[in-house]
CSV table of C-alpha atoms and ligand atoms in Angstrom, one decimal:
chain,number,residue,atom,x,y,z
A,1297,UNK,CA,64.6,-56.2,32.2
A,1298,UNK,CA,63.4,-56.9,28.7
A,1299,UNK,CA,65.6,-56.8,25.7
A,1300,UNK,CA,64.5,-56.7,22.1
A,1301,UNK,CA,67.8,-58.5,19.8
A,1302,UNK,CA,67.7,-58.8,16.4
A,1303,UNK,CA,70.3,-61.0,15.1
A,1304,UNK,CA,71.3,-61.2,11.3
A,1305,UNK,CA,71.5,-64.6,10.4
A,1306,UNK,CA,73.2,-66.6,7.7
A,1307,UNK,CA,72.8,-69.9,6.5
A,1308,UNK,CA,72.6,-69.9,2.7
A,1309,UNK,CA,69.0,-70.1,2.6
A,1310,UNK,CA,68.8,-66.1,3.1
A,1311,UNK,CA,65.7,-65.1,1.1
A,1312,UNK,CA,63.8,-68.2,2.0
A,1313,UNK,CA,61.2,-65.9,3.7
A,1314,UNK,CA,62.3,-66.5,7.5
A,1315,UNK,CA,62.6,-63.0,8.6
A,1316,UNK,CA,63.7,-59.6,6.9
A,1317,UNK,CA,66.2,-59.6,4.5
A,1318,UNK,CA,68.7,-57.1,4.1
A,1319,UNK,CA,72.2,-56.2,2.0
A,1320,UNK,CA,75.0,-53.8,3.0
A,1321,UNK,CA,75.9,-50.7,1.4
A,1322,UNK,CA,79.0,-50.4,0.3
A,1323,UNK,CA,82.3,-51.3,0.3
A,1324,UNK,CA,80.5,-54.5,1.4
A,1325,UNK,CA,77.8,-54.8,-1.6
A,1326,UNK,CA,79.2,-58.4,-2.2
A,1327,UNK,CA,78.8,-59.6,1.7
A,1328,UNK,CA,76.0,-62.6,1.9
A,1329,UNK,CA,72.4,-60.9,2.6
A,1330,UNK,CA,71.4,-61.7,6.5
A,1331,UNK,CA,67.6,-62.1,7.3
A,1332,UNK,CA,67.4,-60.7,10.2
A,1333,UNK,CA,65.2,-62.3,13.4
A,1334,UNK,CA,64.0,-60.5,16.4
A,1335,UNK,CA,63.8,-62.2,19.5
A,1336,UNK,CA,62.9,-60.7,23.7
A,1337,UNK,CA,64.7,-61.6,26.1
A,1338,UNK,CA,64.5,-60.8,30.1
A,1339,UNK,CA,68.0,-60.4,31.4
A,1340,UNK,CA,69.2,-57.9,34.2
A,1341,UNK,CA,70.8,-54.6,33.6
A,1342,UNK,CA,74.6,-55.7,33.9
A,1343,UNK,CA,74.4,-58.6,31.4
A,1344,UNK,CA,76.0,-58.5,28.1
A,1345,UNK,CA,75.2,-59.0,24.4
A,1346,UNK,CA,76.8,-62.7,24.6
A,1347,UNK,CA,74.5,-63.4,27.6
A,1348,UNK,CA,71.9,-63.0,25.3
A,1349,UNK,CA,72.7,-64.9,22.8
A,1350,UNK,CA,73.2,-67.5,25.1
A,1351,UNK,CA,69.7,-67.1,26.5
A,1352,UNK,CA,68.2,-67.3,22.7
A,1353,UNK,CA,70.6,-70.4,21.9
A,1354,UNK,CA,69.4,-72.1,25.1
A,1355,UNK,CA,65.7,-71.3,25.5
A,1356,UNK,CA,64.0,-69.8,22.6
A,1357,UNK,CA,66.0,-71.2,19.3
A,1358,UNK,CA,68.6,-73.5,19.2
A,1359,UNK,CA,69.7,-73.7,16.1
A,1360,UNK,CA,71.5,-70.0,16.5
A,1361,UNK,CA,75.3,-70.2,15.9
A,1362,UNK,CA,77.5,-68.4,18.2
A,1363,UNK,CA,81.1,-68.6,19.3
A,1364,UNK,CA,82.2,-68.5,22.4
A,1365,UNK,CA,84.4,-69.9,25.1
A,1366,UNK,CA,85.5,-67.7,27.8
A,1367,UNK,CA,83.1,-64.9,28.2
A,1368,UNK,CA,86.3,-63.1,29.6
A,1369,UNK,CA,87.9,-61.2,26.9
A,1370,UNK,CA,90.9,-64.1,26.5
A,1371,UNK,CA,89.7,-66.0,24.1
A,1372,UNK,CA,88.9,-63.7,21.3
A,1373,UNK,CA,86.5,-66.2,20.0
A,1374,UNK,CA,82.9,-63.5,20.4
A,1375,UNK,CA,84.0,-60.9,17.7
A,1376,UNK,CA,80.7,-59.6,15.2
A,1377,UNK,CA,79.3,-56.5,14.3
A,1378,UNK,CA,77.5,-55.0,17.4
A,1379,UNK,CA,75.0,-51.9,16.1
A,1380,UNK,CA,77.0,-51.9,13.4
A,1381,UNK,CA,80.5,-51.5,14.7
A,1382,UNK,CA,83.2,-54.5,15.5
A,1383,UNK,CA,83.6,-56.0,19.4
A,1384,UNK,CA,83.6,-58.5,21.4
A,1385,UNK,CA,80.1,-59.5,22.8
A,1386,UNK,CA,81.4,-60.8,26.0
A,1387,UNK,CA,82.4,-57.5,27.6
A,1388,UNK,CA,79.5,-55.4,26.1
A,1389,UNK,CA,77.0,-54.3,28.3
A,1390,UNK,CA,73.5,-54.3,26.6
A,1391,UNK,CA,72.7,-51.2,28.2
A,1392,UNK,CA,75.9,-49.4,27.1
A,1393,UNK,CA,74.6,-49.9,23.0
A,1394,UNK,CA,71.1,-50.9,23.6
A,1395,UNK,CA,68.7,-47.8,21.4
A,1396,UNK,CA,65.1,-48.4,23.3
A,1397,UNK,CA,66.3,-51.6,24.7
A,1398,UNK,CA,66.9,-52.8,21.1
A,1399,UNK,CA,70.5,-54.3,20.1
A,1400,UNK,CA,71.3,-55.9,16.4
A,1401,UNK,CA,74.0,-58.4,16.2
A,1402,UNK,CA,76.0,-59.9,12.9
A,1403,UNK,CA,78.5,-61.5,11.5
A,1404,UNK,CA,81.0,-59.0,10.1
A,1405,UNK,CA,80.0,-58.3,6.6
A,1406,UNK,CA,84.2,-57.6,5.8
A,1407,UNK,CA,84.4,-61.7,6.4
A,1408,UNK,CA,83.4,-64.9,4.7
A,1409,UNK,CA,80.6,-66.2,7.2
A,1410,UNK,CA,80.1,-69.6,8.3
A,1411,UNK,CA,77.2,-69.5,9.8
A,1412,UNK,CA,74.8,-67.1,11.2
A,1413,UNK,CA,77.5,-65.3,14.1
A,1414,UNK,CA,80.5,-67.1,13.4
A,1415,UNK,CA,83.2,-65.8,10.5
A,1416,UNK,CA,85.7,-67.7,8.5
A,1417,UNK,CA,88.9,-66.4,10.7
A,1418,UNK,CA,91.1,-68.1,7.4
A,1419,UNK,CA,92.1,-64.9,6.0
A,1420,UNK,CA,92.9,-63.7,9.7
A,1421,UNK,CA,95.0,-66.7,10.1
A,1422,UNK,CA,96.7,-66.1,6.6
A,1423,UNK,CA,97.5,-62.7,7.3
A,1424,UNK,CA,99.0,-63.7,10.7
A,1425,UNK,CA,101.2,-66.4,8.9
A,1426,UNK,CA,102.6,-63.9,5.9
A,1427,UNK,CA,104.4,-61.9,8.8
A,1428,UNK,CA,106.3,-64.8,9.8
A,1429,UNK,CA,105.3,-64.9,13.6
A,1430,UNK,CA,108.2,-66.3,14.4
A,1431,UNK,CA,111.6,-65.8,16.1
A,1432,UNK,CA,114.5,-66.1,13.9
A,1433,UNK,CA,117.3,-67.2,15.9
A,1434,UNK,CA,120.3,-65.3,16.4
A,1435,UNK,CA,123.6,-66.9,16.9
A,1436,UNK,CA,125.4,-68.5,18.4
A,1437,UNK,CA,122.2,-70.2,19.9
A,1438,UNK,CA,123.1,-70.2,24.1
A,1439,UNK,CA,123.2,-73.9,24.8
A,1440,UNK,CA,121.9,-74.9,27.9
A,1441,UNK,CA,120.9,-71.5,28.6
A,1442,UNK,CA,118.2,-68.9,27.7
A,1443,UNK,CA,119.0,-65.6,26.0
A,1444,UNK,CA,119.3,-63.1,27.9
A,1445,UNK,CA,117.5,-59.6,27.1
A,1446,UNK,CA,116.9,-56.9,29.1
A,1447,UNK,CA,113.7,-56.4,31.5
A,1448,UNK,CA,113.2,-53.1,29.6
A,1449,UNK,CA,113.4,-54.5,26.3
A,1450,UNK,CA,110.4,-56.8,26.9
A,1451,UNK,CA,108.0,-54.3,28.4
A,1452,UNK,CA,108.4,-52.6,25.2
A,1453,UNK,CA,106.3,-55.3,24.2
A,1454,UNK,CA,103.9,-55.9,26.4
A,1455,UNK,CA,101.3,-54.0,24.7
A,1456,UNK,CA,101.9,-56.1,21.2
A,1457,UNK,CA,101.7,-59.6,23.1
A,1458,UNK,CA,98.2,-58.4,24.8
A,1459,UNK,CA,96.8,-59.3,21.6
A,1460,UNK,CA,94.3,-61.8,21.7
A,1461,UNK,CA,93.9,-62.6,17.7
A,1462,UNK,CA,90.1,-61.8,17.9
A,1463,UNK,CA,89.9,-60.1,14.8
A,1464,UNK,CA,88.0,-57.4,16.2
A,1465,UNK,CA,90.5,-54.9,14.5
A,1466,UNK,CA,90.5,-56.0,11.4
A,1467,UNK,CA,86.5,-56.2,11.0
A,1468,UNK,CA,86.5,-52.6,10.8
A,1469,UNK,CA,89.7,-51.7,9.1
A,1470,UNK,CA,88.9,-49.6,6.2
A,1471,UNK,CA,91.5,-50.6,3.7
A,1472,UNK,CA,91.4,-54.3,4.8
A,1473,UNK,CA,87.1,-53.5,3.6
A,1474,UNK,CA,88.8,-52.2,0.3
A,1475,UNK,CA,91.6,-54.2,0.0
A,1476,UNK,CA,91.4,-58.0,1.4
A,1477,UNK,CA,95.0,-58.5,0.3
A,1478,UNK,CA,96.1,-56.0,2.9
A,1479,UNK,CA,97.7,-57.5,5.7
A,1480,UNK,CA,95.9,-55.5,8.3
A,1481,UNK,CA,96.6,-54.1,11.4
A,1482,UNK,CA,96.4,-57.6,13.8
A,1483,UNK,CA,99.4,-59.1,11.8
A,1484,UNK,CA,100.9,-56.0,11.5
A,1485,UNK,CA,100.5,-55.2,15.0
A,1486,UNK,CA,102.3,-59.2,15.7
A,1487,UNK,CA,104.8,-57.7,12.9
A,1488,UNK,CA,106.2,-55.0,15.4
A,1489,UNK,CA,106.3,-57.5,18.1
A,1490,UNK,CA,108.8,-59.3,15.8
A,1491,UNK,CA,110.5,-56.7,14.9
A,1492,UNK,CA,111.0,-55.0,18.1
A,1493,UNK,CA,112.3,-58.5,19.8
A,1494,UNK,CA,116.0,-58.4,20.4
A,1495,UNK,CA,116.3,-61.6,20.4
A,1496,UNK,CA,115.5,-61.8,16.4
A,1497,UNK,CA,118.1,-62.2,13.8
A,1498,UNK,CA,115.7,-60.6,11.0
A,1499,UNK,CA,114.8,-57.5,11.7
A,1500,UNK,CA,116.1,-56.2,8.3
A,1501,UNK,CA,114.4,-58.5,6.3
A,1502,UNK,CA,111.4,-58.1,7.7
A,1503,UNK,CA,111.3,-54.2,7.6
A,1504,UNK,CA,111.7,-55.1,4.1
A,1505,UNK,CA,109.2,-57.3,3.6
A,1506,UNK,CA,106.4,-55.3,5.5
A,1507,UNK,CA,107.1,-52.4,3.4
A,1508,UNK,CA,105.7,-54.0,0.4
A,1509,UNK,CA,102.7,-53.8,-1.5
A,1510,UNK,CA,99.7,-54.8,0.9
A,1511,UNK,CA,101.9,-53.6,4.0
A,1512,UNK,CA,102.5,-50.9,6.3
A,1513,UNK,CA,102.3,-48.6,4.0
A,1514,UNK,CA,98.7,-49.5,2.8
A,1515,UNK,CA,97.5,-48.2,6.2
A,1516,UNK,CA,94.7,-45.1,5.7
A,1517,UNK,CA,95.4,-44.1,9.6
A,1518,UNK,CA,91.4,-44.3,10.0
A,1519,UNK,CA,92.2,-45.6,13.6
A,1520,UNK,CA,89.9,-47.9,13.6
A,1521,UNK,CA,91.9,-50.5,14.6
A,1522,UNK,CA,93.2,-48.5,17.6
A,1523,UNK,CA,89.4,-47.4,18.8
A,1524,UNK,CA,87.8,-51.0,18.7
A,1525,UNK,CA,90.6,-53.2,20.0
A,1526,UNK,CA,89.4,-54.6,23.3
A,1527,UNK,CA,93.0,-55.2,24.7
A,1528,UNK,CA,94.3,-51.8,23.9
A,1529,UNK,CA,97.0,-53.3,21.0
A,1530,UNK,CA,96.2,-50.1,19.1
A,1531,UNK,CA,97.6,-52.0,15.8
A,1532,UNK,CA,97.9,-48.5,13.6
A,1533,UNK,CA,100.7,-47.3,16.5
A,1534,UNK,CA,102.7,-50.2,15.9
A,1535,UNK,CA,102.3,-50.2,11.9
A,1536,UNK,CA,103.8,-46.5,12.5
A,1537,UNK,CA,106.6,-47.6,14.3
A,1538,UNK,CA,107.3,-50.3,11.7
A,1539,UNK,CA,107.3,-47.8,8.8
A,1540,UNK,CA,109.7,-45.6,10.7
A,1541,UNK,CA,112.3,-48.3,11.2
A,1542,UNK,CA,111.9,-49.1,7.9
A,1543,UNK,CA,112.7,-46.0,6.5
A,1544,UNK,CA,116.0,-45.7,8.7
A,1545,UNK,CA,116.4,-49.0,8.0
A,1546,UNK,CA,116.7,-47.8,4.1
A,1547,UNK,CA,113.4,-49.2,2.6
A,1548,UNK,CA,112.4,-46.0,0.6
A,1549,UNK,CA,111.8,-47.0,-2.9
A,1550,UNK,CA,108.3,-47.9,-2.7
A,1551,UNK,CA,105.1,-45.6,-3.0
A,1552,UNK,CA,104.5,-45.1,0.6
A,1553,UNK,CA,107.6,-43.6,1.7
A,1554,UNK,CA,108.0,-41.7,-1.8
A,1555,UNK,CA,104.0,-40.7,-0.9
A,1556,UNK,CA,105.4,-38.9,2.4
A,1557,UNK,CA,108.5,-37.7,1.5
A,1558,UNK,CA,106.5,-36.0,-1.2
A,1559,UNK,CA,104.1,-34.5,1.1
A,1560,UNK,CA,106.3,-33.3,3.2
A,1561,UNK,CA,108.5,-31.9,0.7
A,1562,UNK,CA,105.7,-30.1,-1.0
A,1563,UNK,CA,104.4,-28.7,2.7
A,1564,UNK,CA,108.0,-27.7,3.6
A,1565,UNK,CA,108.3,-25.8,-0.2
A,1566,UNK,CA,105.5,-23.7,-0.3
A,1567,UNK,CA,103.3,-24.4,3.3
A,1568,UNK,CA,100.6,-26.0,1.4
A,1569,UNK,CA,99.9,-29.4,-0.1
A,1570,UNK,CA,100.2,-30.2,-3.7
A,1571,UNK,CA,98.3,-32.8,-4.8
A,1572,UNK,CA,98.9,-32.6,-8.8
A,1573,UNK,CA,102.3,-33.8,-7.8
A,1574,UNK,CA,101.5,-36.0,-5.4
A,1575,UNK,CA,100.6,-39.1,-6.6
A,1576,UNK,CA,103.5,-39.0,-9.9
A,1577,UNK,CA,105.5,-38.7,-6.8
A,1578,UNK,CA,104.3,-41.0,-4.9
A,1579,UNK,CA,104.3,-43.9,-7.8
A,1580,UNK,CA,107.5,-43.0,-9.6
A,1581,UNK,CA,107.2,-40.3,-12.6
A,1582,UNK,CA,108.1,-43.0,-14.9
A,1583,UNK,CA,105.6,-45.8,-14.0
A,1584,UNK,CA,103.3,-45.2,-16.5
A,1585,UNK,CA,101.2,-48.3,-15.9
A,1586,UNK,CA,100.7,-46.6,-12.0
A,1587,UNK,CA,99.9,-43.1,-13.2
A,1588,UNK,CA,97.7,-44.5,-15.8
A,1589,UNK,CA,95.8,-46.2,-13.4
A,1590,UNK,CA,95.3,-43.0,-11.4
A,1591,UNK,CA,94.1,-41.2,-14.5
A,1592,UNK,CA,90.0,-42.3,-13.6
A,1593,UNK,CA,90.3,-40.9,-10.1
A,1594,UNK,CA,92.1,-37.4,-11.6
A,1595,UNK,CA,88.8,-37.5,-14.1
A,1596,UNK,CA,86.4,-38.2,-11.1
A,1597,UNK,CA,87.9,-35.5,-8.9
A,1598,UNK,CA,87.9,-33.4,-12.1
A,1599,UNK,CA,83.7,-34.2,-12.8
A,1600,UNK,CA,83.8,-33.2,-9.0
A,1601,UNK,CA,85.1,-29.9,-9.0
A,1602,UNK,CA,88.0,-31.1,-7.0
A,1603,UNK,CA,90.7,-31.0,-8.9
A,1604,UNK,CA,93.5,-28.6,-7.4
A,1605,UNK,CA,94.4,-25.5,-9.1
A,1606,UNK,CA,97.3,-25.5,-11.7
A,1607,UNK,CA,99.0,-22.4,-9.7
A,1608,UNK,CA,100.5,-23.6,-6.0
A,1609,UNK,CA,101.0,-19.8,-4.6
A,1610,UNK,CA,102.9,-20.4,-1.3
A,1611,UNK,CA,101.3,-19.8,1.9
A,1612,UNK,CA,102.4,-16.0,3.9
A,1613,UNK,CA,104.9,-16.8,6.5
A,1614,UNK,CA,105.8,-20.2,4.6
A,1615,UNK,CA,109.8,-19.4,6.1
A,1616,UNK,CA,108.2,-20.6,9.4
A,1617,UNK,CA,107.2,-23.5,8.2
A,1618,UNK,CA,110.5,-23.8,6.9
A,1619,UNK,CA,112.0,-23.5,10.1
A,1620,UNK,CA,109.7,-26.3,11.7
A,1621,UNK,CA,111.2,-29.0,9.1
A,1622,UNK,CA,114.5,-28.1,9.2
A,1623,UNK,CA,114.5,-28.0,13.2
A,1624,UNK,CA,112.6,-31.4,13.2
A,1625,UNK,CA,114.8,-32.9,10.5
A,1626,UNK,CA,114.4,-36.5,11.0
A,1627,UNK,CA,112.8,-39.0,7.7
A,1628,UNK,CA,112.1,-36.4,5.6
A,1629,UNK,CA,115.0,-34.1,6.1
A,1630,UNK,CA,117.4,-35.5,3.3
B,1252,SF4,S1,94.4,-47.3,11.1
B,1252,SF4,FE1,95.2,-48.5,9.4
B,1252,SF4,S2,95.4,-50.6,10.1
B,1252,SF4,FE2,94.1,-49.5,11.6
B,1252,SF4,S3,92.0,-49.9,10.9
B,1252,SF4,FE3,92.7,-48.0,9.9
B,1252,SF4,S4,93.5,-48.6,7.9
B,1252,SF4,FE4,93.3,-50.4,9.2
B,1253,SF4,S1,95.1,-56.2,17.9
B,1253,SF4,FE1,93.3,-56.1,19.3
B,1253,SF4,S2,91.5,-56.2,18.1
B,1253,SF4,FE2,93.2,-56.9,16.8
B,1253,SF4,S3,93.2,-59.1,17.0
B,1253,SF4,FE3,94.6,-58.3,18.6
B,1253,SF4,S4,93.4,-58.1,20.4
B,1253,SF4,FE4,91.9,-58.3,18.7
């Protein structure tokens, strides 16, 4: 069966008048341009996208830079844009994305790109670090022994030590594409794993320290990270969990959980959202610095015709909704 691939390469030299050039839209305006090749290749219905790439590599064009080890979905080593979209090339099927037999392949244009296919997986690595991945012993360390936890506690986890660090995840995140300090949802996801360990000595300070700036709460809950992960980690579940415990834990005075409390406050008071309170809320009424950096999206909401109305009338029946917060209770209740 024939296949048509492009493949967006990348070797500095884009422009040089080997194949089409093209740039991204944004949020990823500043990505390298790709000049994009198109090559055939006769491969049978089954195969996948890395089999291709393996046929170009080997018999038509050998210079093409791919990664890849396993071809099983252990490694993590095939991640790049498929048709536009994060995954892992060694379990996709050409004929599951294929549009009239035609499949484009890239480099991520959220990562630094070594070479044609293959990413920079340093910030991925960074990120990973920052959570402290890492058991923190607690004591009195059993000598000549192991610890002992039980069964149950350790299936908990099973889900959060599937992950295979491909960086699939965090390709497509969409704050990590606006914010590259954010620590995204793979470390975050190994964050929970941490966290949720019994045999860890930290879990307070680390609740603290992932509820900072750049962490859990910097999540947009696009779930993303959830739809493309190939081992079914679904990072943006665990991130949830790890705000929750935080906030029992006590971490409240930062924007995120002051950003929920406020919603919920303003849905439980009047059934409806208020957004001209939101975000003083959210950053503290007297952080000026934060409320004058808010003051360009007010104007462009404002230019929009989006700004709320001044007058928050509460919603018919808003006792009901009453009801439902003060029966669910929980975070928000106090
Ligand atoms: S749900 Fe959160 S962590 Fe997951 S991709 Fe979206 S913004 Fe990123
Ligand atoms: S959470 Fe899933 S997508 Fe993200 S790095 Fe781990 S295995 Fe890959």
């Amino acid at each position: 069966m024939k296949w048509t691939i492009e493949v967006g390469r990348y070797d500095r030299t884009a422009g040089d008048g080997r194949g089409e050039v093209r740039s991204y839209p944004p949020p990823y305006e500043n990505a390298p341009q790709r000049r994009y090749q198109t090559f055939e290749v006769d491969l049978p219905d089954h195969a996948m996208v890395l089999d291709a790439l393996i046929a170009i590599r080997e018999y038509q064009d050998e210079s093409l830079v791919v990664r890849c080890a396993c071809r099983s979905a252990i490694c993590g080593s095939c991640g790049m844009w498929i048709n536009g979209a994060a995954r892992l090339a060694c379990i996709t099927k050409l004929r599951e994305v294929a549009r009239d037999g035609k499949v484009t392949v890239e480099a991520p244009p959220s990562m630094p790109v070594v070479r044609d296919l293959v990413w920079d997986m340093t910030p991925f690595w960074q990120k990973n670090r920052a959570v402290l991945p890492w058991l923190e012993n607690k004591e009195p360390v059993p000598q000549g022994e192991e610890y002992r936890v039980p069964n149950a506690a350790m299936e908990n986890l099973i889900q959060e030590v599937s992950c295979i660090s491909c960086g699939v995840c965090v390709m497509d995140c969409e704050s990590f594409a606006v914010n590259p300090d954010f620590l995204g949802p793979a470390a975050l996801a190994k964050a929970y794993r941490y966290v949720a360990d019994p045999r860890d000595a930290k879990t307070h300070e680390r609740l603290g320290r992932y509820s900072q700036p750049n962490g859990v709460w910097d999540c947009t809950h696009c779930y993303e990270c959830v739809a493309k992960c190939p081992k079914g980690v679904a990072p943006m579940e665990q991130i949830l969990k790890i705000r929750k415990l935080a906030v029992e834990a006590g971490y409240r005075n930062n924007s995120g959980t002051r950003h929920a409390v406020a919603f919920a406050e303003s849905v439980a008071h009047s059934g409806r959202l208020n957004e001209l309170t939101l975000m003083p809320k959210s950053f503290g009424l007297f952080n000026i610095r934060a409320q004058l950096q808010s003051l360009p999206a007010a104007f462009n909401m404002l230019r929009a015709g989006k700004l709320p109305p001044l007058l928050h009338p509460k919603v018919p029946h808003v006792e009901r909704i009453k009801a439902i917060f003060k029966k669910v209770g929980g975070m928000f209740s106090s």
